[in-house]
Coordinates of N, CA and C and ligand atoms in Angstrom, one line a residue:
M128 N 119.4 131.0 104.2 CA 119.3 131.7 105.6 C 118.4 132.7 105.4
S129 N 118.0 132.3 107.1 CA 116.5 132.2 108.1 C 116.9 133.9 108.1
A130 N 115.4 134.4 107.6 CA 115.4 136.2 107.9 C 115.1 136.5 110.1
L131 N 115.4 135.6 110.3 CA 115.1 135.3 112.1 C 115.9 135.1 112.4
E132 N 116.2 136.9 113.1 CA 117.9 136.1 113.9 C 116.8 136.2 115.8
I133 N 117.3 135.6 116.3 CA 117.3 135.8 117.3 C 118.8 136.1 118.7
H134 N 118.2 137.2 119.0 CA 119.2 137.5 120.7 C 119.2 137.1 122.0
Q135 N 120.2 136.6 122.7 CA 119.1 136.5 123.9 C 120.4 136.9 124.7
F136 N 120.3 137.2 125.9 CA 121.4 138.0 126.6 C 120.6 137.9 128.1
P137 N 121.7 137.7 129.6 CA 120.9 137.1 130.5 C 120.1 138.3 131.6
C138 N 119.5 138.1 132.1 CA 118.8 139.4 132.5 C 118.8 139.6 134.1
L139 N 118.3 139.9 135.1 CA 117.6 139.1 136.9 C 119.4 138.5 136.9
S140 N 119.1 137.7 138.4 CA 119.9 136.8 138.6 C 120.4 135.3 137.5
D141 N 118.7 134.9 136.5 CA 118.7 133.5 136.4 C 118.0 133.9 135.4
N142 N 117.4 134.6 135.1 CA 116.7 135.3 133.2 C 117.3 135.5 132.0
Y143 N 116.5 134.7 130.5 CA 117.0 135.1 129.9 C 115.8 135.9 129.5
G144 N 116.3 137.3 128.3 CA 116.0 138.4 126.8 C 116.0 137.5 125.9
Y145 N 114.6 137.6 125.5 CA 115.5 137.4 123.6 C 114.8 138.7 122.9
L146 N 115.2 138.7 122.0 CA 115.4 139.7 121.0 C 114.8 138.8 119.4
V147 N 113.7 139.2 119.1 CA 113.7 138.3 118.3 C 113.1 139.0 116.5
H148 N 114.2 138.5 115.4 CA 113.8 140.6 114.6 C 114.1 140.4 113.0
D149 N 113.3 140.2 112.4 CA 112.7 139.5 111.5 C 113.4 141.0 110.9
K150 N 115.1 140.4 110.2 CA 115.5 141.7 108.9 C 114.5 142.4 107.4
V151 N 113.7 141.3 107.5 CA 112.8 141.7 106.1 C 112.0 143.1 106.2
S152 N 111.1 142.4 107.2 CA 110.3 143.1 108.2 C 111.0 145.0 108.4
G153 N 112.0 144.4 109.7 CA 112.7 144.7 110.8 C 111.8 144.8 111.3
E154 N 111.0 144.3 112.1 CA 110.3 144.2 113.7 C 110.9 143.6 114.3
T155 N 110.9 144.2 115.9 CA 111.2 143.1 116.3 C 110.5 142.7 117.8
A156 N 110.7 141.3 118.1 CA 109.8 140.8 119.7 C 110.6 140.7 120.5
A157 N 110.2 141.1 121.5 CA 110.7 141.8 122.9 C 110.4 140.3 123.8
I158 N 110.4 139.0 124.3 CA 109.5 137.6 124.3 C 109.9 138.2 125.8
D159 N 108.9 138.0 127.2 CA 108.7 138.8 127.6 C 109.8 139.4 128.6
T160 N 109.4 140.2 129.4 CA 110.5 141.8 129.7 C 110.7 141.5 131.4
P161 N 112.0 141.6 131.6 CA 112.8 140.5 133.1 C 113.1 141.8 133.3
D162 N 114.1 143.0 132.4 CA 114.9 143.7 133.0 C 114.7 144.9 131.5
A163 N 113.8 145.3 131.9 CA 113.7 147.0 130.8 C 114.9 147.4 130.1
D164 N 116.2 147.9 131.6 CA 117.3 149.3 130.8 C 117.8 148.0 129.6
K165 N 117.8 146.6 130.6 CA 119.0 146.2 129.8 C 117.8 145.2 128.5
I166 N 117.1 145.1 128.7 CA 116.2 144.9 126.3 C 116.8 145.4 125.7
L167 N 116.3 146.8 126.3 CA 116.7 148.9 124.7 C 118.4 148.7 125.4
S168 N 119.2 148.5 126.2 CA 120.3 148.4 126.0 C 119.9 147.7 124.8
E169 N 120.3 146.5 125.2 CA 121.0 145.0 124.8 C 120.0 146.0 122.7
A170 N 118.6 146.0 122.6 CA 117.6 146.3 121.4 C 118.6 147.3 120.3
K171 N 119.6 148.5 121.2 CA 120.6 149.5 120.7 C 120.7 148.9 119.9
V172 N 121.9 148.1 120.7 CA 123.3 147.6 120.8 C 123.6 147.1 119.3
K173 N 122.0 146.6 118.5 CA 121.8 145.9 117.5 C 121.3 146.5 116.7
G174 N 121.0 147.8 117.0 CA 120.3 148.7 116.2 C 118.8 148.2 115.8
W175 N 117.7 146.9 117.1 CA 116.5 147.3 116.0 C 115.4 148.0 116.8
D176 N 114.2 147.7 116.4 CA 113.6 148.4 117.1 C 112.8 148.1 118.1
I177 N 112.0 147.9 119.4 CA 111.0 147.4 119.6 C 110.1 147.4 119.1
T178 N 109.1 146.2 118.6 CA 108.3 147.3 117.3 C 106.7 146.0 118.6
Q179 N 106.6 144.7 118.9 CA 106.5 144.7 119.6 C 107.0 143.6 121.4
I180 N 105.9 143.1 122.0 CA 106.0 142.2 123.5 C 105.0 141.8 123.5
W181 N 105.8 140.2 123.3 CA 105.1 138.9 123.5 C 105.6 137.9 125.0
N182 N 104.4 138.5 126.0 CA 104.3 137.9 127.0 C 104.0 136.5 127.3
T183 N 104.3 135.8 128.0 CA 104.7 134.2 128.7 C 103.1 133.8 128.9
H184 N 103.3 134.3 130.5 CA 102.4 135.1 131.7 C 102.7 136.2 132.5
W185 N 101.9 136.2 133.6 CA 102.0 137.5 134.6 C 102.9 138.2 135.8
H186 N 103.9 136.6 135.4 CA 104.7 137.2 136.7 C 106.0 138.1 136.7
P187 N 106.3 139.1 137.4 CA 106.9 140.4 138.0 C 107.8 139.6 136.9
D188 N 109.0 138.2 136.8 CA 110.5 138.9 136.3 C 110.2 138.4 134.7
H189 N 108.8 138.0 133.8 CA 108.1 138.6 132.5 C 108.0 139.1 132.1
T190 N 106.9 140.5 132.7 CA 106.6 141.8 132.8 C 106.7 143.4 133.8
G191 N 107.3 143.2 133.9 CA 108.0 144.2 135.4 C 108.9 145.0 134.4
G192 N 109.2 145.1 132.7 CA 110.2 145.8 131.8 C 108.8 146.3 131.0
N193 N 107.1 145.8 131.1 CA 106.6 146.8 130.0 C 105.5 147.4 130.3
L194 N 106.0 148.0 131.0 CA 106.0 150.1 130.5 C 106.7 150.3 129.9
K195 N 107.7 149.7 130.8 CA 108.7 151.5 130.8 C 109.2 151.0 129.1
I196 N 109.2 149.2 128.8 CA 110.3 149.4 126.8 C 108.9 150.4 126.2
K197 N 107.2 150.1 126.7 CA 106.9 150.2 125.5 C 106.3 152.3 125.7
D198 N 106.7 152.9 126.8 CA 106.0 154.0 127.1 C 107.8 154.7 126.0
E199 N 109.1 153.8 125.2 CA 110.1 154.6 125.2 C 110.0 154.1 124.2
T200 N 109.3 153.2 123.4 CA 109.6 152.8 121.8 C 107.3 152.6 121.5
G201 N 106.7 152.2 122.0 CA 105.8 151.9 121.7 C 105.0 150.6 120.4
C202 N 105.7 150.2 121.6 CA 105.5 148.9 120.8 C 104.2 148.2 121.8
V203 N 103.9 147.4 120.6 CA 102.4 146.9 121.0 C 102.7 145.7 122.0
I204 N 101.8 144.8 123.1 CA 102.2 144.1 123.8 C 101.1 143.3 124.2
I205 N 100.9 141.6 123.7 CA 100.3 140.9 123.8 C 100.8 140.3 124.8
G206 N 100.1 139.1 125.2 CA 100.0 138.5 126.2 C 98.3 137.5 126.5
P207 N 99.1 136.6 127.4 CA 97.6 135.6 127.3 C 96.1 136.0 128.3
A208 N 95.1 135.9 127.6 CA 94.3 136.2 127.7 C 94.0 135.5 128.5
G209 N 94.3 134.6 129.2 CA 94.0 133.8 130.8 C 94.7 134.9 131.9
E210 N 95.1 135.7 131.6 CA 95.9 136.3 132.8 C 95.6 138.0 132.5
E211 N 94.6 138.7 131.4 CA 94.3 140.5 130.7 C 94.9 141.2 131.9
E212 N 94.3 141.2 132.7 CA 93.7 142.1 133.9 C 95.6 142.1 134.7
K213 N 96.1 141.1 134.4 CA 97.8 141.0 134.8 C 98.3 141.7 134.2
I214 N 98.8 141.7 133.6 CA 100.0 142.1 132.1 C 99.4 143.2 131.6
P215 N 100.6 144.0 132.0 CA 100.7 145.6 132.8 C 100.8 146.2 130.9
G216 N 99.5 146.7 130.3 CA 100.2 147.7 128.8 C 99.5 147.1 128.3
L217 N 98.9 145.2 128.0 CA 99.1 144.7 127.7 C 98.0 145.2 126.7
D218 N 98.3 145.4 124.5 CA 97.3 145.1 123.9 C 96.6 144.5 123.5
R219 N 96.6 143.6 123.4 CA 96.0 142.8 122.2 C 96.7 140.5 123.4
A220 N 95.0 139.9 123.5 CA 94.7 139.1 124.1 C 94.9 138.2 123.3
V221 N 96.3 137.1 123.9 CA 96.1 135.5 122.9 C 95.5 134.3 123.2
Q222 N 95.0 133.4 122.4 CA 94.4 132.1 123.4 C 95.1 131.2 122.3
Q223 N 95.0 130.2 122.8 CA 95.2 128.6 122.1 C 94.8 129.1 120.5
D224 N 95.4 128.3 119.0 CA 96.2 128.6 118.1 C 95.5 129.8 117.3
S225 N 95.0 131.3 118.6 CA 95.3 132.5 118.2 C 97.1 132.8 117.7
I226 N 96.9 133.7 116.0 CA 98.6 133.6 115.3 C 98.1 134.4 115.9
V227 N 100.3 135.4 115.8 CA 100.3 136.8 116.5 C 102.1 136.6 114.9
N228 N 102.3 137.9 114.7 CA 102.8 138.2 112.9 C 103.8 138.8 113.0
L229 N 106.0 138.2 112.9 CA 106.8 139.3 112.8 C 106.9 139.1 111.9
G230 N 106.1 140.5 111.1 CA 106.8 140.9 109.7 C 106.4 139.8 109.6
A231 N 106.2 138.6 107.6 CA 105.8 137.7 106.8 C 106.0 136.5 108.1
Y232 N 106.4 135.9 109.3 CA 106.8 135.2 110.6 C 105.3 135.0 111.6
T233 N 105.1 133.6 111.4 CA 103.5 133.6 112.1 C 103.8 132.7 113.3
A234 N 104.0 132.7 114.7 CA 104.1 132.3 115.4 C 102.5 131.7 116.0
R235 N 102.6 130.8 116.5 CA 101.0 130.2 116.6 C 101.1 129.7 118.7
I236 N 100.0 130.1 118.4 CA 100.0 130.5 120.9 C 99.5 129.0 121.2
F237 N 100.2 128.7 122.2 CA 100.0 126.9 122.9 C 98.9 128.3 124.1
D238 N 98.0 127.4 125.3 CA 98.1 127.0 126.4 C 97.9 126.5 126.8
L239 N 99.3 126.7 127.8 CA 100.1 125.8 128.7 C 99.5 125.7 130.0
P240 N 98.8 125.5 130.7 CA 98.1 125.8 132.4 C 99.1 124.8 133.0
G241 N 99.3 125.5 134.2 CA 99.9 124.7 135.5 C 101.3 126.0 135.9
H242 N 101.9 125.9 135.3 CA 103.4 127.3 136.2 C 101.9 128.2 136.6
T243 N 100.9 129.1 136.0 CA 100.3 129.3 136.0 C 98.7 129.4 134.8
L244 N 98.0 129.5 135.3 CA 96.4 129.2 134.8 C 96.9 129.4 133.2
G245 N 97.0 130.5 132.7 CA 96.6 131.6 131.2 C 98.3 131.1 130.6
H246 N 99.4 130.9 131.2 CA 100.4 130.3 130.9 C 99.9 130.5 128.9
I247 N 101.9 130.9 128.4 CA 100.6 130.4 126.7 C 102.0 130.5 126.8
A248 N 102.6 129.7 125.4 CA 103.7 129.9 124.6 C 103.3 130.1 123.3
Y249 N 105.3 130.7 122.0 CA 105.0 131.6 120.7 C 105.9 129.9 120.5
I250 N 104.5 129.1 119.5 CA 105.2 128.6 118.8 C 105.7 129.1 116.9
M251 N 106.5 128.9 116.6 CA 107.1 129.4 115.6 C 106.4 128.5 114.1
E252 N 106.2 129.1 113.2 CA 105.4 128.5 112.7 C 106.7 127.4 111.5
D253 N 107.1 128.6 111.0 CA 107.8 128.5 109.5 C 108.7 128.5 110.0
E254 N 109.5 127.6 111.6 CA 110.8 128.3 111.5 C 110.8 126.5 112.9
P255 N 112.5 126.0 113.2 CA 111.6 125.2 114.2 C 112.2 125.8 116.1
V256 N 111.1 126.8 116.7 CA 111.3 127.7 117.1 C 109.8 127.6 118.8
A257 N 110.0 127.8 119.9 CA 108.7 127.1 120.2 C 109.1 128.7 121.9
F258 N 109.2 129.9 122.4 CA 109.3 130.6 123.2 C 108.3 129.4 124.0
V259 N 108.9 129.3 124.8 CA 108.0 128.3 126.6 C 107.5 129.6 127.7
G260 N 108.3 130.1 128.2 CA 108.6 130.8 129.5 C 108.9 129.9 131.0
D261 N 108.0 129.9 131.7 CA 108.1 128.3 132.7 C 107.7 127.3 132.5
T262 N 107.0 127.2 131.3 CA 106.7 126.1 131.0 C 107.6 124.5 131.0
L263 N 108.3 124.5 130.5 CA 109.3 123.9 130.2 C 111.0 124.5 130.1
F264 N 111.8 124.0 131.1 CA 113.1 124.3 131.5 C 113.9 123.0 130.7
A265 N 115.5 123.7 130.9 CA 115.7 122.1 130.2 C 116.6 121.8 131.5
L266 N 115.6 120.6 131.7 CA 115.5 119.3 131.6 C 115.1 119.5 133.2
G267 N 114.2 120.8 133.3 CA 113.0 120.1 134.1 C 111.4 120.5 133.1
C268 N 110.7 121.5 134.8 CA 109.8 122.3 134.1 C 109.2 123.1 135.4
G269 N 108.4 124.0 134.4 CA 108.0 125.0 136.4 C 107.2 124.9 137.1
R270 N 106.9 125.8 138.4 CA 106.4 124.9 139.6 C 104.9 125.0 139.3
L271 N 104.3 124.4 139.9 CA 103.0 124.6 139.6 C 102.3 125.5 140.5
F272 N 103.1 127.0 140.4 CA 102.3 127.8 141.7 C 100.4 127.9 140.9
E273 N 99.5 127.4 139.9 CA 97.9 127.4 139.9 C 97.6 126.9 139.0
G274 N 98.4 125.8 138.7 CA 97.9 124.9 137.9 C 98.0 123.4 139.0
S275 N 97.5 122.5 138.8 CA 97.5 121.2 139.0 C 98.5 120.7 138.4
A276 N 98.7 119.1 138.6 CA 100.2 118.1 137.4 C 99.9 117.8 136.8
E277 N 98.1 117.3 136.3 CA 96.9 117.0 136.1 C 97.4 118.3 133.8
Q278 N 97.0 119.8 134.9 CA 97.1 120.4 133.7 C 98.3 120.1 132.9
M279 N 99.6 120.0 134.0 CA 100.7 120.6 133.2 C 100.9 119.6 132.8
W280 N 101.4 118.3 132.7 CA 101.1 116.9 132.6 C 100.3 117.5 131.0
Q281 N 99.7 117.6 131.2 CA 99.2 117.7 129.7 C 99.9 119.4 128.4
S282 N 100.3 119.8 128.9 CA 101.2 120.9 128.6 C 102.7 120.4 128.3
L283 N 102.8 119.8 128.9 CA 103.7 119.3 129.1 C 104.3 118.5 126.9
S284 N 102.6 117.5 127.5 CA 101.9 117.0 126.3 C 102.8 117.5 124.7
K285 N 101.8 118.6 125.2 CA 102.0 119.4 124.0 C 102.7 119.8 124.1
L286 N 103.6 119.6 124.8 CA 105.1 120.3 124.3 C 106.4 119.5 123.7
K287 N 106.2 118.2 123.8 CA 106.7 117.0 123.5 C 106.1 116.8 122.4
A288 N 104.2 116.6 121.7 CA 104.0 116.5 120.4 C 105.1 117.4 119.0
L289 N 105.9 119.2 119.7 CA 106.4 119.6 119.1 C 107.8 118.3 117.7
S290 N 108.0 119.3 117.0 CA 109.0 117.7 115.9 C 109.8 117.9 116.6
E291 N 111.3 117.1 116.4 CA 111.9 116.4 118.5 C 112.7 117.2 117.8
E292 N 113.3 118.6 116.7 CA 114.4 119.8 115.9 C 113.8 120.8 116.4
T293 N 112.5 120.7 117.4 CA 112.8 122.1 117.5 C 113.4 123.1 119.4
M294 N 113.1 124.2 118.9 CA 114.2 125.1 119.6 C 113.7 125.7 121.0
V295 N 114.3 125.6 121.8 CA 113.1 124.9 123.1 C 114.0 126.2 123.9
Y296 N 113.2 128.1 123.1 CA 113.5 129.0 124.9 C 112.7 129.0 125.7
C297 N 113.7 128.3 127.0 CA 113.4 128.7 127.9 C 113.3 129.9 128.0
A298 N 112.8 130.4 129.8 CA 112.8 131.6 130.0 C 114.0 132.2 131.5
H299 N 114.3 130.6 131.7 CA 115.4 130.7 132.6 C 116.5 129.7 133.0
E300 N 118.0 130.1 133.4 CA 119.3 129.5 133.1 C 118.8 128.5 134.1
Y301 N 118.3 127.6 135.2 CA 118.1 126.3 136.4 C 118.6 124.7 135.7
T302 N 118.8 125.3 134.5 CA 120.0 123.0 133.7 C 120.7 122.8 135.0
A303 N 121.7 122.9 135.5 CA 122.2 122.4 136.1 C 122.1 122.3 137.1
A304 N 121.8 122.8 138.4 CA 120.7 122.7 138.9 C 119.6 121.5 139.1
N305 N 118.5 121.7 137.7 CA 118.2 120.7 137.5 C 119.2 119.2 137.3
A306 N 120.0 118.9 136.3 CA 120.6 118.2 135.9 C 120.4 117.3 137.1
K307 N 120.6 117.8 138.2 CA 122.4 116.7 140.0 C 120.5 116.6 139.8
F308 N 118.9 117.6 140.0 CA 117.6 116.4 141.0 C 117.1 114.8 139.3
A309 N 117.1 116.1 138.4 CA 117.7 114.6 137.2 C 118.2 113.3 137.8
L310 N 119.4 113.7 138.0 CA 119.7 112.2 137.9 C 119.1 111.3 139.8
T311 N 118.7 111.4 140.1 CA 118.2 111.4 140.8 C 117.0 110.6 141.5
I312 N 116.1 110.2 139.3 CA 114.6 110.3 139.0 C 115.7 109.3 138.4
E313 N 116.6 109.9 137.2 CA 116.9 108.5 136.2 C 118.7 108.4 136.7
P314 N 119.0 107.5 137.7 CA 120.4 108.0 138.0 C 121.5 107.1 136.2
E315 N 120.9 106.3 135.9 CA 121.2 105.1 134.8 C 121.2 105.9 133.4
N316 N 119.9 107.0 133.2 CA 120.3 106.9 132.0 C 121.3 107.6 131.3
P317 N 122.0 107.0 130.2 CA 123.0 107.6 130.2 C 122.7 109.1 128.8
D318 N 121.6 109.0 127.8 CA 121.9 110.2 127.3 C 121.5 111.4 128.5
L319 N 120.7 111.4 129.9 CA 120.7 112.0 130.9 C 122.9 112.7 130.7
K320 N 122.7 111.1 131.4 CA 123.8 111.1 132.3 C 124.7 112.6 131.0
A321 N 124.5 112.1 129.8 CA 126.0 112.5 129.2 C 125.8 114.4 128.9
Y322 N 124.4 114.8 129.1 CA 123.9 115.8 129.2 C 123.7 116.7 129.9
S323 N 124.3 116.3 131.5 CA 124.6 116.6 132.7 C 125.8 117.2 131.9
A324 N 126.9 116.0 132.2 CA 128.0 116.0 131.3 C 128.6 117.5 130.6
R325 N 127.8 117.9 129.8 CA 128.0 119.2 129.0 C 127.2 120.4 129.4
V326 N 126.6 120.5 130.2 CA 126.1 121.1 131.8 C 127.4 122.0 131.8
D327 N 127.3 120.5 132.8 CA 129.0 120.9 133.5 C 130.3 122.2 133.1
A328 N 129.9 121.1 131.7 CA 131.2 122.0 131.2 C 131.2 123.4 130.3
L329 N 129.6 123.3 130.4 CA 128.6 124.9 129.6 C 129.3 125.6 130.6
R330 N 128.9 124.7 132.2 CA 128.9 126.1 132.3 C 130.0 126.8 133.8
A331 N 130.7 125.4 133.9 CA 132.6 125.8 134.2 C 132.3 127.3 132.9
D332 N 132.4 127.3 132.4 CA 132.4 127.7 130.9 C 132.0 129.3 131.1
G333 N 131.0 129.8 131.9 CA 130.6 130.6 131.5 C 128.8 130.6 130.7
Q334 N 129.2 129.8 129.5 CA 128.7 129.8 129.0 C 127.2 128.9 129.0
P335 N 125.5 129.5 128.5 CA 124.5 129.0 128.9 C 124.1 127.9 127.8
T336 N 123.1 126.7 128.3 CA 122.7 126.1 128.7 C 121.6 125.8 127.6
V337 N 121.3 127.0 127.4 CA 119.6 127.3 126.8 C 120.2 128.1 124.6
P338 N 119.0 127.6 124.6 CA 118.1 126.5 124.0 C 118.4 124.9 124.5
T339 N 117.4 124.8 124.4 CA 118.1 123.6 124.1 C 116.5 122.8 123.1
S340 N 116.7 121.4 122.6 CA 115.9 121.0 121.8 C 114.7 119.9 122.4
I341 N 114.0 120.3 121.8 CA 112.5 118.5 121.8 C 113.1 117.0 122.6
A342 N 114.5 117.2 121.5 CA 114.7 115.6 120.9 C 115.6 115.5 122.1
K343 N 116.2 116.0 122.9 CA 117.8 115.7 124.0 C 116.3 116.0 125.4
E344 N 115.8 117.0 125.3 CA 114.3 117.0 126.0 C 113.5 115.6 126.7
L345 N 113.8 115.1 125.5 CA 112.7 113.5 125.8 C 113.7 112.5 125.7
A346 N 114.8 113.2 125.5 CA 115.6 111.7 125.8 C 115.9 111.5 127.9
A347 N 115.9 112.7 128.3 CA 116.5 113.2 129.1 C 116.2 113.9 130.5
N348 N 114.9 114.9 130.3 CA 114.3 115.4 131.3 C 113.2 115.2 132.2
P349 N 113.4 114.2 132.8 CA 112.1 113.7 133.4 C 111.3 113.0 133.6
F350 N 110.9 115.8 133.6 CA 109.4 115.8 133.8 C 108.5 115.0 132.4
L351 N 109.7 114.7 131.5 CA 108.5 114.6 130.4 C 108.3 113.7 129.9
R352 N 109.3 112.1 131.3 CA 109.1 111.3 130.4 C 107.8 110.2 131.7
A353 N 107.6 111.0 132.2 CA 106.5 110.3 133.3 C 106.1 109.4 132.5
D354 N 105.0 109.3 131.0 CA 105.1 107.8 130.6 C 105.7 106.8 130.0
V355 N 106.7 107.2 130.7 CA 107.9 106.6 130.3 C 107.7 105.2 131.4
P356 N 107.6 103.2 130.7 CA 107.3 102.4 132.0 C 108.0 102.3 132.8
A357 N 109.5 101.7 132.9 CA 110.5 101.4 133.6 C 110.2 103.4 134.6
L358 N 110.0 104.6 134.0 CA 110.5 105.0 136.1 C 108.6 105.9 135.9
Q359 N 107.9 105.4 135.8 CA 106.2 104.6 135.8 C 106.0 103.9 137.6
S360 N 107.0 102.8 137.1 CA 107.6 101.5 138.4 C 108.6 102.5 139.5
A361 N 109.6 102.7 138.5 CA 110.6 103.9 139.2 C 110.0 104.1 140.5
M362 N 108.1 105.0 140.3 CA 107.8 106.0 140.9 C 106.7 105.2 141.8
G363 N 106.9 104.6 141.6 CA 105.6 103.6 142.0 C 104.2 103.7 141.7
H364 N 104.1 104.3 140.4 CA 102.8 104.6 139.9 C 102.1 103.8 138.5
S365 N 103.3 102.4 138.3 CA 102.8 101.9 136.9 C 101.6 102.8 136.3
G366 N 102.1 102.4 134.4 CA 100.8 102.8 134.4 C 99.9 104.2 134.3
D367 N 100.7 105.0 134.4 CA 99.9 106.0 135.6 C 100.8 108.0 135.4
A368 N 100.7 107.8 134.1 CA 101.5 109.8 133.6 C 101.1 110.7 134.7
V369 N 100.0 111.1 135.2 CA 100.3 112.4 135.5 C 100.5 111.7 137.1
A370 N 100.0 110.2 137.9 CA 101.3 110.8 139.0 C 102.4 110.1 139.0
T371 N 103.0 110.1 138.2 CA 104.1 110.3 137.8 C 105.1 111.3 137.6
F372 N 103.8 112.4 136.9 CA 105.1 113.4 137.2 C 104.1 114.6 138.2
A373 N 103.7 114.5 138.6 CA 102.7 114.9 139.8 C 104.0 114.1 140.9
E374 N 104.4 113.2 141.2 CA 105.7 112.9 142.5 C 106.7 113.1 141.7
I375 N 108.0 113.1 140.5 CA 108.6 114.0 140.5 C 108.5 115.2 141.0
R376 N 107.5 115.5 140.9 CA 107.5 117.2 141.1 C 108.0 116.9 142.0
K377 N 106.5 116.7 143.2 CA 106.8 117.4 144.8 C 108.5 116.4 145.4
R378 N 108.0 115.8 144.4 CA 110.5 115.2 145.5 C 110.7 116.9 144.4
K379 N 110.9 117.5 143.8 CA 112.4 118.5 142.9 C 111.3 119.0 144.0
D380 N 110.5 119.8 143.8 CA 110.3 121.1 145.0 C 110.6 120.5 146.8
N381 N 111.2 119.1 146.9 CA 112.0 118.9 148.2 C 113.1 118.6 148.6
F382 N 113.4 118.5 146.8 CA 115.0 118.5 147.0 C 115.7 119.5 147.2
Ligands
LIG61 ZN1 106.9 132.3 136.7
LIG62 FE1 110.1 133.3 135.8

């Protein structure tokens, strides 16, 4: 059995907080800090001491609790080099292929520009686990606040290349709305229809739809499928994944 435990809980209106705990070393990392009080109280219930914060990008619903948690725990804050001056309390700036340790576990950093220009993900090396912030969502992807469609497509392509069993821990519960939109793009995709039905059942039962997996997203997430010929032609951009991705993103922004 793995010594790595991931505790997931809702924060704010639709964020998820994650505490990642290594039983051997006792180290615990908070993945982003949507709500300091909630994260501190969840850690207390678990009996875990937060030793690190791993930020994915500078947005306040990801870094807003940094200073309070650091103040109360003395933890180290790790975040994207590209957003160094925007991350409260940052101790260590990391970028593509930097290695971050949690006890004996290691996470590799992926640079994923698009939602913000400095956005990063933490890809666990010994476990099929990825913390992707606001880049990839279940059946969706982050809005392009700072980057271009081409940058985001390249970033999503890096995540597409992860092993299919990788569990994807995204930062928001947006899946039900994403499913409604995805069905307008690929109404006949049987994997999407089945996925959407599961999402409706989970949400009706008050259950999270996150984490998801790379396999599930490859089969049903239209934003990862901009390289599928049938979808390209449906969007009017045969042979052009970037233009197809941009069209899907534009339609979602107006949905
Ligand atoms: Zn964000
Ligand atoms: Fe966010």
